[in-house]
PDB file of C-alpha atoms and ligand atoms in Angstrom:
ATOM      1  CA  UNK A 102       6.915 -36.270 -34.218  1.00 83.00           C
ATOM      2  CA  UNK A 103       6.231 -32.512 -33.804  1.00 95.00           C
ATOM      3  CA  UNK A 104       7.441 -30.506 -30.863  1.00 96.00           C
ATOM      4  CA  UNK A 105       5.240 -27.445 -29.360  1.00 96.00           C
ATOM      5  CA  UNK A 106       5.102 -24.911 -26.461  1.00 97.00           C
ATOM      6  CA  UNK A 107       3.868 -26.513 -23.300  1.00 97.00           C
ATOM      7  CA  UNK A 108       2.670 -24.490 -20.534  1.00 98.00           C
ATOM      8  CA  UNK A 109       4.759 -21.268 -19.752  1.00 98.00           C
ATOM      9  CA  UNK A 110       4.596 -18.372 -17.733  1.00 98.00           C
ATOM     10  CA  UNK A 111       6.276 -14.899 -17.553  1.00 98.00           C
ATOM     11  CA  UNK A 112       6.481 -12.051 -15.136  1.00 98.00           C
ATOM     12  CA  UNK A 113       8.601  -9.713 -12.761  1.00 98.00           C
ATOM     13  CA  UNK A 114       9.910 -11.392  -9.627  1.00 98.00           C
ATOM     14  CA  UNK A 115      10.622  -9.868  -6.253  1.00 98.00           C
ATOM     15  CA  UNK A 116       9.490  -6.358  -6.942  1.00 98.00           C
ATOM     16  CA  UNK A 117      10.251  -5.093  -3.754  1.00 98.00           C
ATOM     17  CA  UNK A 118       8.292  -1.854  -2.530  1.00 98.00           C
ATOM     18  CA  UNK A 119       8.150   0.030   0.726  1.00 98.00           C
ATOM     19  CA  UNK A 120       5.557   2.679   1.604  1.00 98.00           C
ATOM     20  CA  UNK A 121       4.961   5.622   3.908  1.00 98.00           C
ATOM     21  CA  UNK A 122       1.213   6.110   4.687  1.00 96.00           C
ATOM     22  CA  UNK A 123       1.341   9.727   6.426  1.00 96.00           C
ATOM     23  CA  UNK A 124      -1.224  10.014   9.142  1.00 96.00           C
ATOM     24  CA  UNK A 125      -2.012  13.259  10.795  1.00 97.00           C
ATOM     25  CA  UNK A 126      -0.407  12.082  13.954  1.00 97.00           C
ATOM     26  CA  UNK A 127       1.878   9.091  13.006  1.00 97.00           C
ATOM     27  CA  UNK A 128       3.518   7.245   9.945  1.00 98.00           C
ATOM     28  CA  UNK A 129       2.408   3.959   8.838  1.00 97.00           C
ATOM     29  CA  UNK A 130       5.606   1.828   6.865  1.00 98.00           C
ATOM     30  CA  UNK A 131       4.850  -1.262   4.976  1.00 98.00           C
ATOM     31  CA  UNK A 132       7.493  -3.568   3.090  1.00 98.00           C
ATOM     32  CA  UNK A 133       6.129  -6.100   0.679  1.00 98.00           C
ATOM     33  CA  UNK A 134       7.709  -7.829  -2.420  1.00 98.00           C
ATOM     34  CA  UNK A 135       5.589  -8.756  -5.315  1.00 99.00           C
ATOM     35  CA  UNK A 136       5.723 -11.327  -7.940  1.00 98.00           C
ATOM     36  CA  UNK A 137       3.594 -10.793 -11.192  1.00 99.00           C
ATOM     37  CA  UNK A 138       3.073 -14.142 -13.538  1.00 99.00           C
ATOM     38  CA  UNK A 139       1.291 -14.056 -16.509  1.00 98.00           C
ATOM     39  CA  UNK A 140      -0.132 -16.863 -18.575  1.00 98.00           C
ATOM     40  CA  UNK A 141      -1.619 -16.438 -22.061  1.00 98.00           C
ATOM     41  CA  UNK A 142      -1.143 -16.758 -25.778  1.00 96.00           C
ATOM     42  CA  UNK A 143       3.077 -16.331 -25.768  1.00 98.00           C
ATOM     43  CA  UNK A 144       3.258 -18.961 -28.470  1.00 97.00           C
ATOM     44  CA  UNK A 145       4.901 -16.770 -31.207  1.00 97.00           C
ATOM     45  CA  UNK A 146       6.955 -15.203 -28.599  1.00 98.00           C
ATOM     46  CA  UNK A 147       9.058 -18.536 -28.044  1.00 98.00           C
ATOM     47  CA  UNK A 148       8.631 -20.100 -31.678  1.00 97.00           C
ATOM     48  CA  UNK A 149       9.547 -17.025 -34.089  1.00 98.00           C
ATOM     49  CA  UNK A 150      10.653 -14.214 -31.655  1.00 98.00           C
ATOM     50  CA  UNK A 151       7.691 -11.967 -31.985  1.00 98.00           C
ATOM     51  CA  UNK A 152       7.614 -10.086 -29.001  1.00 98.00           C
ATOM     52  CA  UNK A 153       4.231  -7.935 -30.084  1.00 98.00           C
ATOM     53  CA  UNK A 154       2.001  -9.727 -27.344  1.00 98.00           C
ATOM     54  CA  UNK A 155       4.692  -9.080 -24.674  1.00 98.00           C
ATOM     55  CA  UNK A 156       3.828  -6.585 -22.212  1.00 98.00           C
ATOM     56  CA  UNK A 157       7.889  -6.249 -20.973  1.00 98.00           C
ATOM     57  CA  UNK A 158       8.507  -7.260 -17.473  1.00 98.00           C
ATOM     58  CA  UNK A 159       9.980  -3.930 -16.732  1.00 98.00           C
ATOM     59  CA  UNK A 160       6.548  -2.345 -17.539  1.00 98.00           C
ATOM     60  CA  UNK A 161       4.927  -4.953 -15.343  1.00 98.00           C
ATOM     61  CA  UNK A 162       7.696  -3.686 -12.113  1.00 98.00           C
ATOM     62  CA  UNK A 163       6.800  -0.157 -12.945  1.00 98.00           C
ATOM     63  CA  UNK A 164       3.034  -1.083 -12.749  1.00 99.00           C
ATOM     64  CA  UNK A 165       3.230  -2.300  -9.598  1.00 98.00           C
ATOM     65  CA  UNK A 166       5.028   1.140  -7.941  1.00 98.00           C
ATOM     66  CA  UNK A 167       2.839   3.391 -10.044  1.00 98.00           C
ATOM     67  CA  UNK A 168      -0.651   1.237  -8.741  1.00 98.00           C
ATOM     68  CA  UNK A 169       0.965   1.157  -5.153  1.00 98.00           C
ATOM     69  CA  UNK A 170       0.641   5.300  -4.727  1.00 98.00           C
ATOM     70  CA  UNK A 171      -2.858   5.084  -4.771  1.00 98.00           C
ATOM     71  CA  UNK A 172      -4.046   1.263  -4.389  1.00 98.00           C
ATOM     72  CA  UNK A 173      -1.643  -0.157  -1.832  1.00 98.00           C
ATOM     73  CA  UNK A 174      -3.478   1.538   1.391  1.00 96.00           C
ATOM     74  CA  UNK A 175      -4.965  -1.298   3.246  1.00 96.00           C
ATOM     75  CA  UNK A 176      -4.159  -5.044   2.775  1.00 98.00           C
ATOM     76  CA  UNK A 177      -1.899  -6.887   0.532  1.00 98.00           C
ATOM     77  CA  UNK A 178      -4.787  -8.891  -0.830  1.00 98.00           C
ATOM     78  CA  UNK A 179      -6.682  -5.840  -1.830  1.00 98.00           C
ATOM     79  CA  UNK A 180      -3.883  -4.817  -3.571  1.00 98.00           C
ATOM     80  CA  UNK A 181      -3.178  -8.201  -5.173  1.00 98.00           C
ATOM     81  CA  UNK A 182      -6.392  -7.541  -6.561  1.00 98.00           C
ATOM     82  CA  UNK A 183      -6.349  -4.362  -7.702  1.00 98.00           C
ATOM     83  CA  UNK A 184      -3.143  -5.288  -9.575  1.00 98.00           C
ATOM     84  CA  UNK A 185      -4.695  -8.885 -11.029  1.00 98.00           C
ATOM     85  CA  UNK A 186      -7.472  -6.756 -12.481  1.00 98.00           C
ATOM     86  CA  UNK A 187      -5.392  -4.196 -13.994  1.00 98.00           C
ATOM     87  CA  UNK A 188      -3.591  -6.700 -15.929  1.00 98.00           C
ATOM     88  CA  UNK A 189      -6.173  -8.956 -16.956  1.00 98.00           C
ATOM     89  CA  UNK A 190      -8.578  -6.067 -17.852  1.00 98.00           C
ATOM     90  CA  UNK A 191      -5.611  -3.993 -20.063  1.00 98.00           C
ATOM     91  CA  UNK A 192      -4.237  -7.333 -21.456  1.00 98.00           C
ATOM     92  CA  UNK A 193      -6.437  -9.289 -23.877  1.00 98.00           C
ATOM     93  CA  UNK A 194      -3.631 -11.786 -24.666  1.00 98.00           C
ATOM     94  CA  UNK A 195      -3.211 -12.734 -21.039  1.00 98.00           C
ATOM     95  CA  UNK A 196      -5.349 -15.601 -19.959  1.00 98.00           C
ATOM     96  CA  UNK A 197      -4.706 -15.648 -16.387  1.00 98.00           C
ATOM     97  CA  UNK A 198      -2.665 -13.404 -14.017  1.00 99.00           C
ATOM     98  CA  UNK A 199      -0.997 -14.473 -10.596  1.00 99.00           C
ATOM     99  CA  UNK A 200      -0.198 -11.830  -8.297  1.00 99.00           C
ATOM    100  CA  UNK A 201       2.085 -13.358  -5.257  1.00 99.00           C
ATOM    101  CA  UNK A 202       2.669 -10.801  -2.271  1.00 99.00           C
ATOM    102  CA  UNK A 203       4.800 -11.171   0.883  1.00 98.00           C
ATOM    103  CA  UNK A 204       4.651  -8.274   3.550  1.00 98.00           C
ATOM    104  CA  UNK A 205       7.506  -8.116   5.840  1.00 98.00           C
ATOM    105  CA  UNK A 206       6.770  -7.273   9.478  1.00 97.00           C
ATOM    106  CA  UNK A 207       7.589  -4.067  11.053  1.00 97.00           C
ATOM    107  CA  UNK A 208       6.653  -3.241  14.726  1.00 96.00           C
ATOM    108  CA  UNK A 209       6.111   0.398  15.965  1.00 97.00           C
ATOM    109  CA  UNK A 210       8.585   1.078  18.809  1.00 98.00           C
ATOM    110  CA  UNK A 211       6.814   1.657  22.130  1.00 97.00           C
ATOM    111  CA  UNK A 212       8.543   3.438  24.947  1.00 98.00           C
ATOM    112  CA  UNK A 213       6.828   3.287  28.447  1.00 97.00           C
ATOM    113  CA  UNK A 214       3.750   2.056  26.694  1.00 94.00           C
ATOM    114  CA  UNK A 215       3.763   4.806  24.292  1.00 97.00           C
ATOM    115  CA  UNK A 216       4.072   4.236  20.877  1.00 97.00           C
ATOM    116  CA  UNK A 217       6.486   6.122  18.854  1.00 98.00           C
ATOM    117  CA  UNK A 218       5.243   7.911  15.642  1.00 98.00           C
ATOM    118  CA  UNK A 219       7.661   7.077  13.461  1.00 98.00           C
ATOM    119  CA  UNK A 220      10.441   4.541  14.720  1.00 98.00           C
ATOM    120  CA  UNK A 221       9.949   0.674  14.019  1.00 98.00           C
ATOM    121  CA  UNK A 222      11.729  -2.797  14.918  1.00 97.00           C
ATOM    122  CA  UNK A 223      11.678  -5.357  12.877  1.00 97.00           C
ATOM    123  CA  UNK A 224       8.636  -7.812  13.651  1.00 95.00           C
ATOM    124  CA  UNK A 225      10.873 -10.796  13.276  1.00 96.00           C
ATOM    125  CA  UNK A 226      11.030 -13.102  10.091  1.00 97.00           C
ATOM    126  CA  UNK A 227       7.457 -14.070  10.130  1.00 98.00           C
ATOM    127  CA  UNK A 228       5.686 -13.021   7.011  1.00 98.00           C
ATOM    128  CA  UNK A 229       2.085 -12.243   5.855  1.00 98.00           C
ATOM    129  CA  UNK A 230       1.782 -13.770   2.109  1.00 99.00           C
ATOM    130  CA  UNK A 231      -1.407 -13.469  -0.464  1.00 99.00           C
ATOM    131  CA  UNK A 232      -1.855 -14.945  -3.904  1.00 98.00           C
ATOM    132  CA  UNK A 233      -4.550 -13.866  -6.344  1.00 98.00           C
ATOM    133  CA  UNK A 234      -5.084 -15.663  -9.072  1.00 98.00           C
ATOM    134  CA  UNK A 235      -7.717 -14.195 -11.763  1.00 98.00           C
ATOM    135  CA  UNK A 236      -8.620 -16.083 -14.781  1.00 98.00           C
ATOM    136  CA  UNK A 237     -11.678 -16.885 -16.760  1.00 97.00           C
ATOM    137  CA  UNK A 238     -12.920 -18.972 -14.045  1.00 97.00           C
ATOM    138  CA  UNK A 239     -12.886 -16.102 -11.616  1.00 98.00           C
ATOM    139  CA  UNK A 240     -10.781 -14.902  -8.803  1.00 98.00           C
ATOM    140  CA  UNK A 241      -9.160 -16.829  -6.152  1.00 98.00           C
ATOM    141  CA  UNK A 242      -7.711 -15.395  -3.097  1.00 98.00           C
ATOM    142  CA  UNK A 243      -5.237 -17.474  -0.781  1.00 98.00           C
ATOM    143  CA  UNK A 244      -3.561 -15.663   2.385  1.00 98.00           C
ATOM    144  CA  UNK A 245      -0.994 -17.461   4.460  1.00 98.00           C
ATOM    145  CA  UNK A 246       1.870 -16.804   7.014  1.00 98.00           C
ATOM    146  CA  UNK A 247       5.225 -18.293   6.454  1.00 98.00           C
ATOM    147  CA  UNK A 248       8.315 -18.543   9.142  1.00 98.00           C
ATOM    148  CA  UNK A 249       5.855 -18.278  12.066  1.00 98.00           C
ATOM    149  CA  UNK A 250       8.308 -19.613  14.622  1.00 98.00           C
ATOM    150  CA  UNK A 251       6.152 -21.327  17.528  1.00 98.00           C
ATOM    151  CA  UNK A 252       7.224 -23.148  20.500  1.00 98.00           C
ATOM    152  CA  UNK A 253       5.702 -24.674  23.689  1.00 98.00           C
ATOM    153  CA  UNK A 254       7.442 -26.087  26.458  1.00 98.00           C
ATOM    154  CA  UNK A 255       5.099 -28.811  27.463  1.00 98.00           C
ATOM    155  CA  UNK A 256       1.579 -30.210  26.768  1.00 98.00           C
ATOM    156  CA  UNK A 257       3.191 -32.042  23.715  1.00 98.00           C
ATOM    157  CA  UNK A 258       4.476 -35.802  23.612  1.00 98.00           C
ATOM    158  CA  UNK A 259       4.931 -38.598  21.138  1.00 98.00           C
ATOM    159  CA  UNK A 260       4.213 -42.218  21.995  1.00 98.00           C
ATOM    160  CA  UNK A 261       2.694 -45.311  21.430  1.00 98.00           C
ATOM    161  CA  UNK A 262       4.025 -45.164  17.407  1.00 98.00           C
ATOM    162  CA  UNK A 263       5.837 -48.340  15.478  1.00 98.00           C
ATOM    163  CA  UNK A 264       8.952 -49.856  17.101  1.00 98.00           C
ATOM    164  CA  UNK A 265      10.940 -51.961  14.938  1.00 98.00           C
ATOM    165  CA  UNK A 266      15.035 -53.006  14.910  1.00 98.00           C
ATOM    166  CA  UNK A 267      15.978 -49.796  14.167  1.00 98.00           C
ATOM    167  CA  UNK A 268      14.194 -48.160  16.590  1.00 98.00           C
ATOM    168  CA  UNK A 269      15.975 -45.630  19.044  1.00 97.00           C
ATOM    169  CA  UNK A 270      13.446 -43.024  20.088  1.00 97.00           C
ATOM    170  CA  UNK A 271      12.366 -42.988  23.690  1.00 96.00           C
ATOM    171  CA  UNK A 272       8.730 -42.577  24.172  1.00 98.00           C
ATOM    172  CA  UNK A 273       7.757 -39.319  25.813  1.00 97.00           C
ATOM    173  CA  UNK A 274       4.854 -37.059  27.244  1.00 98.00           C
ATOM    174  CA  UNK A 275       6.522 -34.301  27.883  1.00 98.00           C
ATOM    175  CA  UNK A 276       8.834 -32.775  25.127  1.00 98.00           C
ATOM    176  CA  UNK A 277       9.255 -29.255  23.590  1.00 98.00           C
ATOM    177  CA  UNK A 278       7.136 -29.003  20.524  1.00 98.00           C
ATOM    178  CA  UNK A 279       8.778 -26.051  18.278  1.00 98.00           C
ATOM    179  CA  UNK A 280       8.001 -25.235  14.516  1.00 98.00           C
ATOM    180  CA  UNK A 281       8.364 -22.882  11.763  1.00 98.00           C
ATOM    181  CA  UNK A 282       5.275 -23.141  10.287  1.00 98.00           C
ATOM    182  CA  UNK A 283       4.152 -21.978   6.887  1.00 98.00           C
ATOM    183  CA  UNK A 284       0.378 -21.790   6.535  1.00 98.00           C
ATOM    184  CA  UNK A 285      -2.172 -21.073   3.616  1.00 99.00           C
ATOM    185  CA  UNK A 286      -5.760 -20.622   3.454  1.00 98.00           C
ATOM    186  CA  UNK A 287      -8.021 -20.263   0.423  1.00 98.00           C
ATOM    187  CA  UNK A 288     -11.013 -17.739   0.850  1.00 98.00           C
ATOM    188  CA  UNK A 289     -14.546 -18.506  -0.771  1.00 97.00           C
ATOM    189  CA  UNK A 290     -14.916 -15.045  -1.444  1.00 97.00           C
ATOM    190  CA  UNK A 291     -12.780 -12.007  -2.659  1.00 97.00           C
ATOM    191  CA  UNK A 292     -15.267  -9.319  -0.986  1.00 98.00           C
ATOM    192  CA  UNK A 293     -14.333 -10.012   2.243  1.00 98.00           C
ATOM    193  CA  UNK A 294     -12.584  -8.009   5.554  1.00 98.00           C
ATOM    194  CA  UNK A 295      -8.871  -9.166   4.701  1.00 98.00           C
ATOM    195  CA  UNK A 296      -7.166  -7.323   7.820  1.00 98.00           C
ATOM    196  CA  UNK A 297      -9.946  -8.661  10.378  1.00 98.00           C
ATOM    197  CA  UNK A 298      -9.798 -11.953   9.040  1.00 98.00           C
ATOM    198  CA  UNK A 299      -6.025 -12.417   9.109  1.00 98.00           C
ATOM    199  CA  UNK A 300      -5.868 -11.192  12.442  1.00 98.00           C
ATOM    200  CA  UNK A 301      -8.701 -13.509  13.779  1.00 98.00           C
ATOM    201  CA  UNK A 302      -7.206 -16.707  11.715  1.00 99.00           C
ATOM    202  CA  UNK A 303      -3.562 -16.085  12.941  1.00 98.00           C
ATOM    203  CA  UNK A 304      -4.730 -15.825  16.377  1.00 98.00           C
ATOM    204  CA  UNK A 305      -6.856 -19.113  16.112  1.00 99.00           C
ATOM    205  CA  UNK A 306      -3.572 -20.837  14.743  1.00 99.00           C
ATOM    206  CA  UNK A 307      -1.708 -19.564  17.849  1.00 98.00           C
ATOM    207  CA  UNK A 308      -4.290 -20.281  20.515  1.00 98.00           C
ATOM    208  CA  UNK A 309      -5.103 -23.831  19.086  1.00 99.00           C
ATOM    209  CA  UNK A 310      -1.370 -24.267  19.013  1.00 98.00           C
ATOM    210  CA  UNK A 311      -0.893 -23.155  22.785  1.00 98.00           C
ATOM    211  CA  UNK A 312      -3.941 -24.973  24.276  1.00 98.00           C
ATOM    212  CA  UNK A 313      -3.997 -28.119  22.308  1.00 98.00           C
ATOM    213  CA  UNK A 314      -2.821 -31.162  24.439  1.00 98.00           C
ATOM    214  CA  UNK A 315      -0.390 -32.604  21.274  1.00 98.00           C
ATOM    215  CA  UNK A 316       0.195 -36.122  20.969  1.00 98.00           C
ATOM    216  CA  UNK A 317       1.987 -35.746  17.716  1.00 98.00           C
ATOM    217  CA  UNK A 318       2.879 -32.725  15.217  1.00 98.00           C
ATOM    218  CA  UNK A 319       0.397 -34.487  12.986  1.00 98.00           C
ATOM    219  CA  UNK A 320      -2.202 -34.178  15.603  1.00 98.00           C
ATOM    220  CA  UNK A 321      -1.761 -30.558  16.403  1.00 99.00           C
ATOM    221  CA  UNK A 322      -1.526 -29.883  12.523  1.00 98.00           C
ATOM    222  CA  UNK A 323      -4.915 -31.321  11.998  1.00 98.00           C
ATOM    223  CA  UNK A 324      -6.186 -29.431  15.440  1.00 99.00           C
ATOM    224  CA  UNK A 325      -5.337 -26.119  13.963  1.00 99.00           C
ATOM    225  CA  UNK A 326      -6.432 -26.319  10.888  1.00 98.00           C
ATOM    226  CA  UNK A 327      -9.874 -27.623  12.072  1.00 98.00           C
ATOM    227  CA  UNK A 328     -10.142 -24.871  14.245  1.00 99.00           C
ATOM    228  CA  UNK A 329      -9.801 -22.281  11.514  1.00 98.00           C
ATOM    229  CA  UNK A 330     -12.376 -24.285   9.104  1.00 98.00           C
ATOM    230  CA  UNK A 331     -14.838 -24.436  12.166  1.00 98.00           C
ATOM    231  CA  UNK A 332     -14.765 -20.886  13.164  1.00 98.00           C
ATOM    232  CA  UNK A 333     -14.370 -19.147   9.668  1.00 98.00           C
ATOM    233  CA  UNK A 334     -16.867 -20.091   7.139  1.00 98.00           C
ATOM    234  CA  UNK A 335     -15.325 -18.159   4.430  1.00 98.00           C
ATOM    235  CA  UNK A 336     -12.155 -20.542   4.558  1.00 98.00           C
ATOM    236  CA  UNK A 337     -12.767 -23.725   2.289  1.00 94.00           C
ATOM    237  CA  UNK A 338      -9.424 -25.239   2.752  1.00 98.00           C
ATOM    238  CA  UNK A 339      -6.261 -24.760   4.529  1.00 98.00           C
ATOM    239  CA  UNK A 340      -2.416 -26.159   4.526  1.00 99.00           C
ATOM    240  CA  UNK A 341      -0.120 -26.440   7.211  1.00 99.00           C
ATOM    241  CA  UNK A 342       3.838 -27.152   6.848  1.00 98.00           C
ATOM    242  CA  UNK A 343       5.291 -27.907  10.243  1.00 98.00           C
ATOM    243  CA  UNK A 344       8.861 -28.912  10.287  1.00 98.00           C
ATOM    244  CA  UNK A 345       9.700 -30.538  13.746  1.00 98.00           C
ATOM    245  CA  UNK A 346      12.147 -28.216  15.133  1.00 98.00           C
ATOM    246  CA  UNK A 347      13.973 -30.887  17.558  1.00 97.00           C
ATOM    247  CA  UNK A 348      15.106 -30.364  21.083  1.00 98.00           C
ATOM    248  CA  UNK A 349      16.629 -33.366  22.010  1.00 96.00           C
ATOM    249  CA  UNK A 350      17.299 -34.184  26.055  1.00 96.00           C
ATOM    250  CA  UNK A 351      21.062 -34.013  26.513  1.00 97.00           C
ATOM    251  CA  UNK A 352      22.748 -37.177  28.215  1.00 96.00           C
ATOM    252  CA  UNK A 353      23.591 -35.554  31.617  1.00 98.00           C
ATOM    253  CA  UNK A 354      24.292 -38.812  32.928  1.00 97.00           C
ATOM    254  CA  UNK A 355      27.777 -39.051  31.782  1.00 97.00           C
ATOM    255  CA  UNK A 356      28.491 -36.543  34.447  1.00 98.00           C
ATOM    256  CA  UNK A 357      26.653 -38.001  37.182  1.00 98.00           C
ATOM    257  CA  UNK A 358      24.078 -35.370  36.543  1.00 98.00           C
ATOM    258  CA  UNK A 359      20.170 -35.951  36.195  1.00 97.00           C
ATOM    259  CA  UNK A 360      18.502 -34.127  33.359  1.00 97.00           C
ATOM    260  CA  UNK A 361      14.844 -33.343  34.748  1.00 96.00           C
ATOM    261  CA  UNK A 362      13.620 -32.298  31.086  1.00 96.00           C
ATOM    262  CA  UNK A 363      15.302 -29.171  31.406  1.00 97.00           C
ATOM    263  CA  UNK A 364      18.400 -29.233  28.945  1.00 98.00           C
ATOM    264  CA  UNK A 365      18.141 -29.838  25.528  1.00 98.00           C
ATOM    265  CA  UNK A 366      20.194 -29.729  22.176  1.00 98.00           C
ATOM    266  CA  UNK A 367      18.401 -27.849  19.693  1.00 97.00           C
ATOM    267  CA  UNK A 368      19.113 -29.405  16.415  1.00 97.00           C
ATOM    268  CA  UNK A 369      18.405 -28.090  12.869  1.00 95.00           C
ATOM    269  CA  UNK A 370      18.999 -30.948  10.559  1.00 97.00           C
ATOM    270  CA  UNK A 371      17.845 -33.499  10.110  1.00 97.00           C
ATOM    271  CA  UNK A 372      14.244 -32.495  10.936  1.00 98.00           C
ATOM    272  CA  UNK A 373      10.833 -33.883  10.891  1.00 98.00           C
ATOM    273  CA  UNK A 374       8.754 -32.633   8.240  1.00 98.00           C
ATOM    274  CA  UNK A 375       5.120 -32.622   8.445  1.00 98.00           C
ATOM    275  CA  UNK A 376       2.416 -31.501   6.107  1.00 99.00           C
ATOM    276  CA  UNK A 377      -1.267 -31.318   5.421  1.00 99.00           C
ATOM    277  CA  UNK A 378      -4.094 -29.930   4.059  1.00 98.00           C
ATOM    278  CA  UNK A 379      -7.762 -29.924   5.939  1.00 98.00           C
ATOM    279  CA  UNK A 380     -10.621 -29.262   3.812  1.00 98.00           C
ATOM    280  CA  UNK A 381     -14.597 -29.362   3.966  1.00 96.00           C
ATOM    281  CA  UNK A 382     -16.358 -32.933   3.216  1.00 91.00           C
TER     282      UNK A 382
HETATM  283  O1  LIG B 687       5.148 -35.801  16.064  1.00 53.14           O
HETATM  284  C1  LIG B 687       6.073 -36.621  15.593  1.00 53.14           C
HETATM  285  N1  LIG B 687       5.669 -37.049  14.560  1.00 53.14           N
HETATM  286  C2  LIG B 687       6.174 -37.962  13.825  1.00 53.14           C
HETATM  287  O2  LIG B 687       5.787 -38.499  13.187  1.00 53.14           O
HETATM  288  C3  LIG B 687       7.664 -38.143  14.855  1.00 53.14           C
HETATM  289  N2  LIG B 687       8.719 -38.934  13.998  1.00 53.14           N
HETATM  290  C4  LIG B 687       9.493 -38.931  15.250  1.00 53.14           C
HETATM  291  O3  LIG B 687      10.615 -39.525  15.064  1.00 53.14           O
HETATM  292  N3  LIG B 687       9.251 -37.688  15.935  1.00 53.14           N
HETATM  293  C5  LIG B 687       8.014 -37.459  15.730  1.00 53.14           C
HETATM  294  N4  LIG B 687       7.431 -36.528  16.376  1.00 53.14           N
END
């Protein structure tokens, strides 16, 4: 029985980078984290310790900072495409470059309607993500959002589900719907307006969540994905992960009080976890 190396990758993870883009009248601040993941002809590095085909991960990290100076000026997608192409075209031993980018949200401070030129507040946990994969088949760009914490106080219910001997859940036509959504979508082109598309798709997701008459998390997950595919021809596929962050009606009857659907226990665990991918047929 012979033994051989199976799938393998290497690269630098969590290359954390911040950048000030100095405009004449204000400073733009960006903070990102980049993972570089290479696949290729690295068998002898593993089997006989021959490092001659290895671009050190330390050099990969330095390359991210060096290329950020000139090439991280607009979207993380555009920067990721530049990085992927740089590593692919300068390293014949590499068969696939995968660049994963996460952008942290910072929002400029506002006082009496005036935006401060160089002071920022955290924009919360929500992050914009992008993954670029470049190989012999071409280039694929996937964009997404993580930690998108959203909630609505009504227009959500859960009824007419299976009931068996262990069912205790009460049907409701009016409940809180809260989720920490993770969404990602695949573009069918890499020559598109990434910033405008991101903003448009994010708004479409939020608007659909807000306006949808939700009969379940599954129902709204599908509606959100469907709305994006209907509106954006450059998106072929969208995946959503929607943990159900339960807000359970608290029993006030034990104190002789009515709970008119206004006092809840917010529970972290266990939580319902609903995921789905919506594609074009
Ligand atoms: O929207 C929901 N989907 C479910 O599958 C489910 N299961 C459950 O207990 N509550 C809910 N809510």
